C-alpha cells in the first residue's frame, strides 16, 4: 500500500524489513518478502515519476577515466534505472565466480549454483526470454553466446499494482536515506529526509540498502562518517573495486562467409572466450558483438579493403554482394573490467547536495589487463577469420597503436554499476559476507550489483535480482 | 613490447600481449614489396609461432597488418 513517511514514522511500528530503494533489487526483494507475509517498509527517495529535485541528487563528479555524467547514468524514482534500461539479460558464466588465471581477485565467495534456484523467478520479474546454450565454433577459441534481448520490462509498470495492493508492504516515496543509527553491531534506526526539511526515524528488525551501484557506496560512506566509523567498522574496501563493463567499437570486418558465425540468421552475433581461452591467453571475460552493416556500408568497407588488399578487394567486388552473402560488420565489445581498488566511489567533500550530503565522486580506472583482454579477443577473431578465409578485420587505432589507450568518447560503458561494497570471505577484503550482510552488523544487508566482486561480461541485472531473491529468502528464514 | 602497458600498480598482465607480433624483418618487408604506414610497419609480423621469414612460413599462416587490416599475404 502507498503510505506517507511522516505518518508511518509517527506511528513508530517495528517493520520486519526496511528496504531502502525501489529499483530492480529493492522491488524484487520487497515484493517477495511481502508475499510471504512479512511487514515490509519500502522507502524510495524519488517519486512515482521523474522529478528534477530527486534526479539532481544523483549529480556528482567524474575523475579518472572518462565516464558518463553520473545523473545521466541512472534514474532516481520508483523503478530506478529499469525506467531506461535496455533489457539485455544473460546470467554470469559459472567460471565468472572463480579465481581467473589472469587475476585471482575475480573470485566470488559463492558459486553460480547458489544463485541457480532464483533464476526462474528473476527471469519472470524481468521478462527474460529463454536463452539458448553457448555453442562452440570449430577452430575458434571464442564461443557463440546469447542474450535475452528486450523488450525491456519497466518495473515501474509491472510492479505498481502489487505494490499498491499489498497490505503487508508500506511504500513511502520521498524518503531519502540520510543516516543509519547503530548500537552494539545492530542498526537501530534509519534516518530519512524528505524535500521539505522533514527528517524521520524508522525502526526495523532488518535493513536492506538497495539504492544502486554508485549510491550504495556513497550512502554507506556517508552513514559511516556520521556514525564515526560504527556502521562499516573495517572500511578499507568501501567504495573500492568499482566496475562497469567498458564498451567500445573495436573496428569493422568483412565477413565472407556469414553462416560460419551464424550471421546469416541474425543481425547481431555475440562471441565470448571459452574458459580454456581465458586461462591460456590470461584474459578476463569479454563479449564481442558483431553487428551487421547495410549493403551500402558494406560496399564502402570493401572499397577501403581494396586499398589495403587489392587482390582480395577486387575478388570480392567481382561477386555480387547479395548473391554471395558477404557482409560488413561493426565489431564492438563489452567486457569484464579488472577489479581494482583504485577504481572507486568517494564522497566529494565540499560539494553538498540539496539535502546536505556530499555528492559522489567517481574515480573510474581501467587497467592494462582490460586493454589486453579486449585486444586479445579481437586478434583471436581476426586471426581465425583470416586463417579460415571467413573474413578480414580492420581494428581501430586504439587497439593497433603501440600505446595503452581506450576510446575517450562514444559509449564508454554499459552503465552497469558494480562493486564498491564487494562480497568477500572477510572484512579485510570486502564489505559484505556471502549473505550480503555488512561485516560487523547483524541486521544490515546490501542489495544490488555493488556486492559483485567481479563482473563477467554479462549485463548485471538478472544476477543482481537473483541475489536479491536469495537475500529475501535468507531474511525470511532469519525472521521465522 | 616493452612500454605498452600501464605501470605495475595498475596491474599489468602477466603475459605480454604482443609476443606473437615480433618486429618486422627487412627481408619480409622487401619480400612483400609493400609501402607501409608506420602502424603497418610496427605490426607487420607473422602471427604463427616459429616464424623464420616469409619463405619458411606456410602461406596461410602469414598474417600481415596493413592500415589496421589483419590480412593474408595472398590478399595483397
Ligand atoms: C541506459 C541504461 C541501460 C541499461 N541497460 C541494461 C541492460 O540492458 N541490461 C542490464 O542488465 N542492465 C542494464 N542497465 C543497468 C540496470 O538498469 C541496473 O543494473 C539496475 O537498474 C540496478 O538495479 P538496482 O535496484 O540496484 O538500482 P536502481 O534500479 O538504480 O534502483 C535504485 C533505487 O534507489 C533509489 N534511491 C537512490 N538513492 C536513494 C536514497 N538516498 N534513499 C532512498 N532511495 C534511494 C532510486 O531512486 C532508485 O529507485 C542499464 C542502465 C542504464 C542507465
XYZ file of C-alpha atoms and ligand atoms in Angstrom:
609
model
C 0.000 0.000 0.000
C 1.086 3.555 -0.573
C 1.966 5.299 2.631
C 3.429 8.558 3.833
C 6.722 8.515 5.676
C 5.716 11.241 8.172
C 2.572 9.311 9.095
C 4.368 5.956 9.169
C 7.244 7.240 11.336
C 4.839 8.938 13.762
C 3.074 5.597 14.378
C 6.541 4.095 15.022
C 5.832 0.457 14.135
C 8.636 -2.123 14.044
C 8.866 -3.355 10.461
C 10.249 -6.795 9.754
C 12.382 -5.405 6.966
C 13.082 -1.852 5.855
C 14.107 -1.896 2.187
C 15.746 1.318 1.010
C 15.445 1.949 -2.741
C 12.698 0.783 -5.102
C 14.704 -0.257 -8.145
C 15.280 -3.735 -9.583
C 16.852 -5.090 -6.390
C 14.615 -3.353 -3.841
C 11.340 -4.131 -5.607
C 12.119 -7.818 -6.204
C 13.168 -8.259 -2.603
C 10.331 -6.265 -1.020
C 7.610 -7.999 -3.039
C 8.998 -11.458 -2.331
C 9.045 -10.781 1.421
C 5.589 -9.176 1.418
C 4.167 -12.229 -0.402
C 5.493 -14.311 2.495
C 3.516 -12.159 4.914
C 6.416 -10.060 6.191
C 5.789 -6.454 7.223
C 7.945 -4.567 4.732
C 8.663 -0.857 4.677
C 9.887 0.173 1.210
C 11.466 3.643 1.241
C 12.104 5.292 -2.108
C 13.960 8.590 -2.385
C 12.271 9.587 -5.622
C 8.621 9.847 -6.505
C 6.277 7.887 -8.751
C 7.656 9.645 -11.838
C 10.757 11.546 -12.781
C 11.292 14.783 -10.838
C 14.206 17.158 -11.123
C 14.523 17.613 -7.376
C 15.152 13.901 -6.952
C 17.289 13.399 -10.055
C 19.523 16.343 -9.054
C 20.612 14.353 -6.001
C 22.351 11.978 -8.454
C 24.673 14.686 -9.824
C 28.305 14.057 -8.988
C 31.874 14.460 -10.148
C 33.747 12.162 -12.512
C 37.515 11.741 -12.251
C 39.902 9.130 -13.622
C 38.900 7.630 -16.947
C 36.166 9.454 -18.901
C 32.706 8.367 -17.788
C 29.080 9.247 -18.385
C 27.770 12.134 -16.181
C 26.501 10.473 -13.018
C 22.993 11.929 -13.234
C 22.665 10.634 -16.810
C 23.863 7.132 -15.964
C 20.891 6.206 -13.741
C 17.349 7.281 -12.795
C 16.076 8.241 -9.372
C 12.402 7.375 -8.982
C 10.121 4.366 -8.470
C 11.568 1.528 -10.582
C 15.045 3.111 -10.532
C 17.232 2.653 -13.595
C 14.914 -0.008 -15.004
C 12.945 3.021 -16.261
C 15.556 3.368 -19.009
C 17.423 0.093 -19.075
C 17.797 -1.881 -22.310
C 16.500 -5.230 -21.005
C 19.518 -7.235 -22.231
C 20.000 -10.194 -19.932
C 22.292 -13.136 -19.539
C 23.409 -14.967 -16.414
C 27.053 -14.845 -15.448
C 29.128 -17.797 -16.619
C 29.950 -20.406 -13.961
C 33.642 -19.551 -14.282
C 32.912 -15.870 -13.610
C 32.570 -16.838 -9.942
C 36.041 -18.387 -9.839
C 39.580 -17.044 -9.490
C 40.568 -16.422 -13.106
C 44.194 -17.109 -14.017
C 44.659 -13.529 -15.258
C 43.557 -12.111 -11.902
C 42.570 -14.262 -8.971
C 40.744 -11.305 -7.434
C 37.750 -12.193 -9.630
C 36.678 -14.977 -7.224
C 33.293 -14.753 -5.509
C 32.702 -16.397 -2.125
C 29.695 -18.150 -3.683
C 29.368 -20.114 -6.891
C 26.749 -19.972 -9.610
C 24.828 -22.875 -8.092
C 23.998 -20.645 -5.126
C 22.001 -18.412 -7.491
C 20.514 -21.116 -9.708
C 17.359 -21.657 -7.593
C 16.420 -17.998 -8.186
C 16.870 -17.953 -11.942
C 13.267 -18.666 -12.895
C 11.778 -16.085 -10.538
C 14.311 -13.431 -11.520
C 13.700 -14.149 -15.204
C 9.953 -13.845 -14.634
C 10.077 -10.435 -12.942
C 12.466 -9.069 -15.584
C 10.668 -10.641 -18.566
C 13.733 -12.632 -19.636
C 13.114 -14.970 -22.565
C 14.783 -18.408 -22.869
C 18.486 -18.075 -23.659
C 19.964 -20.748 -25.982
C 23.059 -22.559 -24.715
C 26.516 -21.406 -25.766
C 27.870 -23.077 -28.894
C 31.421 -23.788 -29.967
C 32.650 -22.690 -33.382
C 35.139 -25.126 -34.979
C 38.658 -23.706 -34.991
C 37.792 -20.681 -32.849
C 38.652 -20.283 -29.155
C 35.741 -17.858 -28.836
C 32.296 -19.415 -28.463
C 28.925 -18.148 -29.612
C 26.855 -16.787 -26.732
C 23.304 -15.482 -26.490
C 21.363 -12.885 -24.553
C 17.719 -12.260 -23.888
C 17.250 -9.018 -25.774
C 14.284 -6.986 -24.589
C 11.731 -5.627 -24.801
C 12.858 -4.010 -21.570
C 10.452 -4.654 -18.716
C 9.608 -1.449 -16.870
C 9.246 -2.488 -13.227
C 7.507 0.801 -12.524
C 4.600 -0.505 -14.599
C 4.738 -4.221 -13.881
C 5.117 -3.885 -10.095
C 2.906 -0.853 -9.460
C -0.347 -2.742 -8.846
C 1.093 -5.247 -6.431
C 2.914 -2.507 -4.505
C -0.342 -0.543 -4.237
C -2.455 -3.573 -3.250
C -0.188 -5.437 -0.857
C -1.383 -4.893 2.731
C 1.980 -6.098 4.029
C 4.058 -3.647 2.086
C 4.199 0.015 3.100
C 5.617 2.003 0.218
C 6.835 5.505 1.071
C 8.134 7.792 -1.693
C 10.149 10.983 -0.984
C 12.062 9.023 1.650
C 15.755 9.749 1.175
C 18.081 7.766 3.361
C 20.333 10.141 5.259
C 21.742 8.128 8.144
C 21.901 4.808 9.942
C 21.971 4.621 13.730
C 23.858 1.707 15.193
C 24.495 0.224 18.623
C 26.346 -2.974 19.534
C 26.621 -4.156 15.944
C 22.949 -3.632 15.103
C 21.203 -0.923 13.123
C 18.636 0.574 15.476
C 17.065 3.083 13.088
C 17.325 4.550 9.622
C 17.046 8.307 9.218
C 15.276 9.742 6.163
C 14.815 13.237 4.803
C 12.043 14.478 2.534
C 12.288 17.501 0.254
C 10.663 19.967 2.652
C 13.102 19.731 5.526
C 11.347 16.855 7.314
C 13.547 14.247 8.993
C 12.181 10.887 10.156
C 13.481 7.824 12.003
C 12.127 4.370 11.321
C 12.775 1.081 13.073
C 13.001 -2.414 11.613
C 14.378 -5.798 12.500
C 16.385 -5.951 9.300
C 17.568 -3.228 6.916
C 18.463 -3.607 3.241
C 20.245 -0.872 1.334
C 19.326 -1.185 -2.363
C 19.981 2.228 -3.881
C 22.024 1.270 -6.954
C 25.682 0.554 -7.710
C 27.021 4.045 -7.061
C 24.639 5.196 -4.352
C 25.114 2.147 -2.124
C 28.778 3.122 -1.743
C 28.047 6.815 -1.321
C 25.360 6.231 1.306
C 27.453 3.763 3.284
C 30.463 6.102 3.168
C 28.263 8.933 4.423
C 26.446 6.886 7.077
C 29.791 5.567 8.236
C 31.190 9.044 8.588
C 28.118 10.256 10.523
C 28.421 7.293 12.874
C 32.179 7.828 13.368
C 33.008 4.557 11.664
C 30.480 2.429 13.515
C 28.390 1.280 10.508
C 31.249 -0.263 8.491
C 33.895 -0.921 11.072
C 36.543 -2.104 8.608
C 36.032 0.214 5.657
C 39.286 -0.468 3.750
C 37.450 -1.640 0.626
C 34.300 0.510 0.978
C 33.659 2.325 -2.319
C 36.570 0.481 -3.954
C 36.802 -2.168 -6.669
C 34.138 -0.229 -8.527
C 33.473 -1.578 -12.027
C 31.431 -1.102 -15.146
C 31.546 -3.063 -18.380
C 33.741 -0.948 -20.655
C 32.072 -0.645 -24.072
C 33.936 0.242 -27.256
C 33.935 -0.071 -31.001
C 36.921 -2.201 -31.962
C 36.764 -1.857 -35.701
C 34.976 -3.278 -38.711
C 35.132 -6.585 -40.537
C 34.225 -8.008 -43.877
C 32.639 -11.384 -43.374
C 32.947 -13.547 -46.470
C 31.041 -16.464 -45.010
C 28.423 -15.089 -42.591
C 26.934 -18.535 -41.997
C 30.150 -19.700 -40.314
C 29.428 -17.250 -37.493
C 25.652 -17.575 -37.526
C 25.263 -14.142 -39.090
C 23.036 -15.409 -41.872
C 20.134 -15.819 -39.484
C 20.549 -12.782 -37.284
C 21.602 -9.156 -37.405
C 23.969 -9.494 -34.477
C 26.181 -12.247 -33.168
C 27.824 -12.384 -29.763
C 31.076 -14.198 -29.053
C 32.970 -14.726 -25.809
C 36.146 -16.568 -24.812
C 35.899 -20.172 -23.723
C 37.216 -20.999 -20.227
C 40.300 -22.564 -21.857
C 40.986 -19.347 -23.752
C 40.627 -17.293 -20.557
C 43.314 -19.444 -18.968
C 45.678 -19.780 -21.913
C 45.541 -16.144 -23.007
C 45.398 -14.835 -19.419
C 42.478 -12.571 -20.094
C 39.199 -11.748 -18.384
C 35.759 -12.330 -19.862
C 34.691 -10.374 -22.909
C 31.597 -10.128 -25.067
C 32.403 -9.423 -28.707
C 29.448 -8.095 -30.668
C 29.232 -8.305 -34.436
C 26.526 -6.039 -35.836
C 25.641 -6.409 -39.494
C 26.072 -3.303 -41.692
C 23.788 -2.240 -44.507
C 24.779 -3.175 -48.080
C 25.820 0.437 -48.735
C 28.112 0.490 -45.718
C 29.460 -2.919 -46.681
C 30.261 -1.566 -50.156
C 32.197 1.325 -48.617
C 34.123 -1.034 -46.389
C 35.020 -3.223 -49.377
C 36.437 -0.091 -51.067
C 38.626 0.534 -48.013
C 39.724 -3.079 -48.002
C 40.639 -2.832 -51.682
C 43.095 -0.014 -50.904
C 44.924 -2.221 -48.411
C 44.432 -5.563 -50.159
C 43.829 -5.001 -53.876
C 43.735 -8.656 -54.829
C 41.158 -9.632 -52.207
C 39.127 -6.448 -52.735
C 38.858 -6.980 -56.470
C 37.890 -10.605 -55.938
C 35.069 -9.582 -53.600
C 33.869 -6.875 -55.958
C 33.541 -9.338 -58.814
C 30.923 -11.193 -56.826
C 27.540 -9.539 -56.302
C 27.222 -8.872 -52.546
C 23.663 -10.066 -52.181
C 24.391 -13.315 -54.031
C 27.435 -14.405 -52.036
C 26.097 -13.190 -48.703
C 29.277 -11.275 -47.881
C 28.561 -8.601 -45.325
C 30.298 -5.930 -43.316
C 30.025 -5.859 -39.554
C 30.799 -3.348 -36.867
C 32.863 -5.065 -34.228
C 32.088 -3.920 -30.713
C 32.820 -5.231 -27.261
C 31.518 -5.049 -23.712
C 33.957 -6.694 -21.394
C 34.889 -7.596 -17.865
C 36.821 -4.932 -16.047
C 39.624 -5.992 -13.759
C 38.521 -5.429 -10.133
C 40.939 -2.822 -8.848
C 40.989 -0.900 -5.546
C 41.891 2.401 -7.211
C 38.668 2.358 -9.212
C 36.305 3.834 -6.640
C 33.400 5.948 -5.420
C 34.273 8.655 -2.896
C 32.470 11.472 -1.126
C 33.076 14.786 -2.902
C 33.796 16.815 0.199
C 32.761 20.444 -0.018
C 30.111 19.682 -2.655
C 26.835 19.014 -0.860
C 23.503 18.081 -2.465
C 20.256 19.831 -1.565
C 19.753 17.537 1.438
C 23.221 18.274 2.817
C 25.025 15.065 1.837
C 28.378 15.164 -0.013
C 27.907 14.210 -3.645
C 29.558 11.174 -5.241
C 32.911 11.435 -6.905
C 33.567 8.528 -9.248
C 37.203 7.704 -9.998
C 36.920 5.120 -12.755
C 40.152 3.328 -13.595
C 40.724 0.748 -16.254
C 43.933 -1.255 -16.393
C 46.385 -2.808 -18.811
C 44.633 -6.142 -18.314
C 41.400 -4.559 -19.516
C 43.187 -3.493 -22.700
C 44.882 -6.836 -23.089
C 41.558 -8.660 -22.713
C 39.692 -6.846 -25.442
C 42.653 -6.672 -27.801
C 43.390 -10.364 -27.453
C 39.776 -11.262 -28.223
C 39.765 -9.021 -31.287
C 43.044 -10.512 -32.525
C 41.814 -14.055 -31.915
C 38.729 -13.378 -34.003
C 40.747 -11.610 -36.717
C 43.254 -14.418 -36.915
C 40.514 -17.051 -37.159
C 38.702 -15.149 -39.918
C 41.877 -14.797 -41.935
C 43.151 -18.341 -41.479
C 39.855 -19.891 -42.465
C 39.211 -17.292 -45.136
C 35.914 -16.436 -43.474
C 36.620 -12.723 -43.341
C 39.059 -9.909 -42.519
C 39.043 -7.445 -39.639
C 40.212 -3.893 -39.525
C 40.944 -2.755 -35.991
C 40.723 0.850 -34.835
C 43.978 2.652 -33.975
C 43.426 2.493 -30.207
C 43.934 -1.259 -30.492
C 46.762 -1.268 -33.014
C 48.778 1.728 -31.758
C 51.704 0.940 -29.576
C 50.327 2.720 -26.508
C 47.896 1.763 -23.786
C 44.754 3.681 -24.653
C 40.984 3.393 -24.642
C 38.470 5.439 -26.614
C 37.768 8.703 -24.769
C 34.328 9.192 -26.270
C 31.466 7.135 -27.644
C 29.525 4.790 -25.424
C 32.378 4.225 -22.912
C 30.474 1.880 -20.592
C 27.249 -0.044 -20.105
C 26.055 1.998 -17.101
C 26.356 -1.245 -15.175
C 27.442 -0.010 -11.765
C 29.160 -2.826 -9.894
C 31.467 -3.204 -6.916
C 32.098 -0.724 -4.118
C 30.548 -2.936 -1.423
C 32.024 -6.184 -2.660
C 31.226 -9.600 -1.274
C 34.156 -11.341 0.412
C 35.082 -14.022 2.893
C 36.411 -11.496 5.403
C 36.088 -7.758 6.201
C 39.681 -7.109 5.117
C 38.690 -7.947 1.550
C 35.138 -6.732 1.262
C 32.131 -5.025 2.796
C 29.527 -7.811 2.827
C 29.661 -11.527 3.532
C 28.268 -14.299 1.325
C 24.732 -13.496 2.566
C 25.167 -9.830 1.534
C 25.301 -8.827 5.207
C 27.594 -5.934 6.089
C 30.506 -7.268 8.141
C 30.199 -6.205 11.768
C 26.435 -5.506 11.563
C 23.918 -8.130 12.476
C 20.976 -6.685 10.544
C 22.268 -4.543 7.667
C 22.311 -6.019 4.154
C 23.126 -4.733 0.686
C 21.015 -5.421 -2.416
C 22.319 -4.806 -5.907
C 25.390 -5.216 -8.078
C 27.577 -3.182 -5.708
C 28.229 -6.533 -3.992
C 29.722 -8.097 -7.163
C 33.404 -8.936 -6.551
C 33.823 -9.263 -10.320
C 31.568 -8.703 -13.268
C 31.934 -11.237 -16.086
C 30.803 -9.719 -19.372
C 27.044 -10.246 -18.995
C 24.714 -7.375 -18.153
C 24.239 -7.367 -14.377
C 20.535 -7.004 -13.634
C 19.494 -10.641 -13.922
C 22.261 -11.629 -11.495
C 21.517 -8.837 -9.038
C 17.832 -9.786 -8.986
C 18.803 -13.431 -8.366
C 20.918 -12.185 -5.453
C 18.052 -10.030 -4.157
C 15.694 -13.013 -4.175
C 18.252 -15.148 -2.410
C 18.601 -12.374 0.171
C 14.809 -12.249 0.601
C 14.789 -15.973 1.387
C 17.672 -15.544 3.806
C 15.849 -12.732 5.642
C 12.590 -14.665 5.656
C 14.388 -17.594 7.289
C 16.001 -15.318 9.872
C 12.657 -13.742 10.716
C 10.932 -17.103 11.152
C 56.528 -4.881 -26.497
C 58.005 -3.080 -23.500
C 56.278 0.133 -22.611
C 52.879 -0.798 -23.956
C 51.347 -1.339 -20.525
C 50.454 0.901 -17.628
C 52.629 0.999 -14.503
C 52.644 -2.226 -12.484
C 50.443 -0.605 -9.824
C 47.636 -0.781 -12.327
C 48.026 -4.497 -12.635
C 49.980 -5.263 -15.761
C 49.017 -8.590 -17.256
C 51.445 -11.370 -16.566
C 51.767 -12.281 -20.187
C 52.723 -9.628 -22.696
C 50.068 -9.117 -25.313
C 52.274 -8.895 -28.318
C 54.577 -11.865 -28.175
C 53.157 -13.118 -31.441
C 53.991 -9.859 -33.230
C 57.752 -9.537 -33.324
C 59.267 -6.539 -35.134
C 59.326 -6.957 -38.905
C 62.478 -8.053 -40.630
C 63.766 -6.182 -43.624
C 63.589 -9.350 -45.676
C 59.908 -9.718 -45.057
C 59.138 -6.115 -45.887
C 61.134 -6.419 -49.063
C 59.565 -9.739 -49.906
C 56.097 -8.317 -49.592
C 57.096 -5.217 -51.522
C 54.758 -3.008 -49.540
C 54.851 0.652 -48.843
C 53.993 0.525 -45.196
C 52.373 3.097 -42.949
C 54.027 3.483 -39.519
C 51.260 1.394 -37.940
C 51.550 -1.311 -40.506
C 55.327 -1.322 -40.160
C 55.094 -1.797 -36.419
C 52.573 -4.543 -36.817
C 53.858 -6.355 -39.837
C 54.652 -9.758 -38.453
C 53.696 -13.356 -38.908
C 51.164 -14.475 -36.351
C 52.371 -18.047 -36.377
C 54.885 -19.361 -33.888
C 58.269 -20.466 -35.241
C 58.430 -17.735 -37.816
C 61.500 -17.989 -39.930
C 60.679 -15.415 -42.564
C 58.313 -15.449 -45.482
C 59.852 -18.437 -47.207
C 59.777 -20.626 -44.098
C 56.195 -19.939 -43.102
C 53.287 -21.697 -44.760
C 51.416 -19.115 -46.760
C 48.163 -19.329 -44.810
C 49.963 -18.716 -41.528
C 51.329 -15.381 -42.561
C 49.226 -12.568 -41.214
C 50.158 -9.019 -42.070
C 48.835 -5.717 -40.820
C 48.132 -3.016 -43.366
C 46.413 0.162 -42.215
C 44.634 -1.665 -39.411
C 43.543 -4.613 -41.594
C 44.687 -8.029 -40.494
C 45.347 -9.608 -43.876
C 46.724 -12.666 -45.503
C 49.796 -12.143 -47.684
C 47.820 -13.586 -50.573
C 45.308 -10.744 -50.278
C 47.803 -8.157 -51.369
C 20.708 3.437 -20.028
C 20.848 2.167 -19.244
C 20.685 0.938 -19.885
C 20.815 -0.249 -19.154
N 20.629 -1.430 -19.806
C 20.756 -2.580 -19.125
C 20.550 -3.817 -19.778
O 20.237 -3.886 -20.974
N 20.701 -4.956 -19.052
C 21.040 -4.925 -17.730
O 21.171 -5.994 -17.131
N 21.229 -3.760 -17.088
C 21.081 -2.582 -17.741
N 21.260 -1.407 -17.092
C 21.570 -1.434 -15.641
C 20.300 -1.608 -14.826
O 19.445 -0.530 -15.042
C 20.703 -1.718 -13.355
O 21.556 -2.847 -13.217
C 19.548 -1.903 -12.401
O 18.565 -0.932 -12.571
C 20.106 -1.809 -10.978
O 19.100 -2.099 -10.048
P 19.216 -1.522 -8.570
O 17.943 -1.835 -7.883
O 20.476 -1.968 -7.940
O 19.365 0.069 -8.763
P 18.312 1.073 -9.396
O 17.454 0.407 -10.381
O 19.108 2.237 -9.861
O 17.391 1.499 -8.174
C 17.878 2.234 -7.082
C 16.683 2.919 -6.392
O 17.144 3.552 -5.206
C 16.558 4.832 -5.107
N 17.423 5.667 -4.258
C 18.609 6.236 -4.587
N 19.101 6.914 -3.546
C 18.222 6.783 -2.525
C 18.181 7.240 -1.167
N 19.153 8.015 -0.652
N 17.124 6.892 -0.408
C 16.119 6.113 -0.888
N 16.102 5.669 -2.179
C 17.150 5.994 -2.965
C 16.468 5.297 -6.540
O 15.520 6.331 -6.714
C 16.071 4.017 -7.260
O 14.689 3.848 -7.321
C 21.133 -0.210 -17.776
C 21.298 1.027 -17.140
C 21.161 2.196 -17.856
C 21.332 3.505 -17.136
